[in-house]
XYZ file of C-alpha atoms in Angstrom:
194
model
C 9.795 1.833 2.243
C 13.084 1.417 0.374
C 11.511 3.176 -3.112
C 12.122 -0.074 -4.894
C 9.522 -0.768 -7.686
C 7.638 -4.266 -7.334
C 7.970 -6.091 -10.528
C 5.517 -9.158 -10.515
C 3.313 -10.469 -13.384
C 0.512 -11.898 -10.803
C -1.557 -8.910 -10.320
C -2.038 -8.448 -14.315
C -2.293 -12.340 -14.684
C -5.295 -12.344 -12.135
C -6.853 -9.200 -14.209
C -6.465 -11.231 -17.604
C -8.172 -14.071 -15.860
C -11.024 -12.319 -14.544
C -11.611 -10.512 -18.222
C -11.559 -14.034 -19.573
C -14.265 -15.010 -17.220
C -12.050 -17.500 -15.426
C -12.239 -17.766 -11.678
C -8.406 -17.739 -10.540
C -9.605 -20.425 -7.753
C -10.783 -22.705 -10.641
C -6.851 -23.099 -11.903
C -6.226 -26.343 -10.194
C -9.174 -27.997 -11.672
C -8.738 -26.577 -15.100
C -5.255 -27.916 -15.143
C -6.514 -31.466 -14.670
C -9.746 -31.383 -16.455
C -9.393 -29.024 -19.640
C -5.805 -29.226 -21.186
C -7.093 -26.787 -23.896
C -7.944 -24.188 -21.591
C -5.286 -24.645 -19.468
C -2.933 -23.984 -22.355
C -4.969 -20.836 -23.467
C -4.193 -19.638 -19.858
C -0.623 -20.609 -19.451
C 1.117 -21.682 -22.674
C 4.375 -19.577 -22.559
C 4.881 -20.391 -26.282
C 1.448 -18.675 -27.073
C 1.621 -14.865 -27.215
C -2.111 -14.867 -26.794
C -2.130 -16.997 -23.593
C -3.401 -14.964 -20.679
C 0.131 -15.441 -18.951
C 1.957 -14.269 -22.100
C -0.073 -11.351 -22.326
C 0.252 -10.436 -18.553
C 4.219 -10.759 -19.062
C 4.161 -8.591 -22.012
C 2.664 -5.670 -20.204
C 4.704 -6.083 -17.266
C 7.808 -6.042 -19.498
C 6.503 -2.621 -20.745
C 6.434 -1.321 -17.165
C 9.770 -2.918 -16.432
C 11.377 -1.287 -19.343
C 10.173 2.344 -18.043
C 11.371 1.641 -14.872
C 14.774 0.775 -16.303
C 14.863 3.467 -18.496
C 15.303 5.814 -15.589
C 17.294 2.985 -13.534
C 14.728 2.924 -10.845
C 15.411 0.501 -7.933
C 13.744 -3.022 -8.805
C 12.293 -5.485 -6.515
C 11.778 -8.392 -8.785
C 9.336 -11.403 -7.400
C 9.857 -14.716 -9.351
C 9.716 -18.463 -8.509
C 13.381 -19.046 -9.644
C 12.590 -22.330 -11.317
C 14.754 -21.396 -14.453
C 18.215 -20.715 -13.304
C 19.642 -19.939 -16.859
C 16.868 -17.451 -17.391
C 17.522 -15.575 -14.010
C 21.278 -15.662 -14.743
C 20.684 -14.153 -18.279
C 18.241 -11.560 -16.586
C 20.850 -10.747 -13.900
C 23.536 -10.167 -16.389
C 21.147 -7.905 -18.273
C 20.338 -6.063 -15.197
C 24.138 -5.752 -14.550
C 24.899 -4.497 -18.244
C 22.453 -1.688 -17.488
C 24.265 -0.689 -14.510
C 22.358 -2.461 -11.792
C 23.725 -3.907 -8.618
C 21.931 -7.235 -7.935
C 21.071 -9.510 -5.151
C 18.831 -12.070 -4.012
C 16.692 -12.882 -1.247
C 15.854 -16.688 -1.475
C 12.482 -17.708 0.416
C 12.731 -21.153 1.457
C 9.849 -23.277 3.032
C 9.552 -27.125 3.327
C 7.172 -28.993 0.715
C 4.457 -29.358 3.344
C 4.189 -25.936 3.991
C 4.287 -25.061 0.291
C 1.469 -27.448 -0.556
C -0.804 -26.146 2.195
C -0.106 -22.639 1.623
C -1.188 -23.211 -1.893
C -4.308 -25.044 -1.037
C -5.247 -21.878 0.772
C -4.434 -19.482 -1.983
C -7.518 -17.846 -4.160
C -5.183 -18.899 -7.265
C -4.104 -22.381 -6.312
C -2.599 -24.945 -8.575
C -2.569 -28.791 -8.468
C -0.265 -30.404 -5.552
C 1.683 -32.154 -8.484
C 2.560 -28.870 -10.172
C 3.425 -27.229 -6.850
C 5.722 -29.949 -6.014
C 7.408 -30.259 -9.478
C 8.019 -26.236 -9.070
C 9.196 -26.455 -5.411
C 11.987 -29.260 -6.479
C 13.054 -27.158 -9.193
C 13.554 -24.071 -7.122
C 15.060 -26.071 -4.536
C 17.536 -27.693 -6.867
C 18.839 -24.090 -7.637
C 19.402 -22.727 -4.377
C 23.055 -23.629 -4.231
C 23.784 -22.492 -7.695
C 21.884 -18.877 -6.486
C 23.994 -18.845 -3.543
C 27.345 -18.844 -5.563
C 25.905 -16.826 -8.459
C 25.102 -13.765 -5.753
C 27.812 -14.551 -3.285
C 27.500 -12.199 -0.359
C 24.382 -10.464 -1.937
C 22.758 -13.883 -1.284
C 20.206 -14.143 1.620
C 18.334 -16.994 2.465
C 15.030 -17.058 4.464
C 13.240 -19.954 5.930
C 9.668 -19.109 5.621
C 8.328 -22.238 6.814
C 6.871 -20.818 9.968
C 4.270 -17.818 9.530
C 5.989 -14.457 10.542
C 7.890 -11.525 9.391
C 11.247 -12.083 7.911
C 14.192 -11.910 10.012
C 15.515 -8.282 11.191
C 19.092 -9.270 9.973
C 17.440 -10.017 6.579
C 15.293 -6.847 6.485
C 18.523 -4.760 7.721
C 20.816 -6.168 5.051
C 18.398 -5.605 2.170
C 17.849 -2.013 3.058
C 21.596 -1.500 3.354
C 21.931 -3.278 -0.114
C 18.822 -0.729 -1.356
C 20.270 2.208 -0.013
C 24.239 1.699 -0.718
C 25.810 3.793 -3.603
C 26.048 2.075 -6.889
C 29.034 -0.092 -6.899
C 28.626 -1.308 -10.710
C 30.959 0.945 -12.763
C 28.402 1.295 -15.593
C 25.525 2.221 -13.061
C 28.109 5.027 -11.918
C 28.828 5.848 -15.415
C 25.219 6.414 -16.108
C 24.609 8.265 -12.900
C 27.435 10.795 -13.329
C 25.973 11.457 -16.897
C 22.617 11.975 -15.668
C 24.158 14.359 -12.992
C 26.452 16.474 -15.620
C 23.191 16.688 -17.886
C 21.267 18.312 -15.153
C 24.120 20.842 -14.021
C 24.208 21.933 -17.647
C 20.635 22.993 -17.405
């Protein structure tokens, strides 16, 4: 209800899997049994991998959103702090204000939820990713400061009201980034000349 555009490659990735005739529920077994097929699916260094194609399509859509400085809700795992830091810096250079909702869970819950997903991964991969993200939590807290919100999602249920309220307030607040303010002023002055 904030008008933010949702940015996540999962839907495009799943469409790519289906187009290639791969059942998303088979990913955990493919990872263990067929490394060649697994690389065709996931290899980040192969521009022809299904994952790379999905990310490229998403980047085109995201570029469209960014050209109009539309508000974005970027959904990612957070395993690569340097990549996320670079993305935040790029967004801020475009004039965006940034914040993070860090959704935490205990390892047992992460493993159990993964097993229930249609597109599940091996326990080993989930645990490795979980540890990478968990290791970055303090870094992200420092990086975002007052614009960092932590949600413990180990129990099923809606996000805490105070987090929802804080994020709505952030999304509806006037832009504080001077670059963004300048961009908005330019857009408004362009409209007034018409």
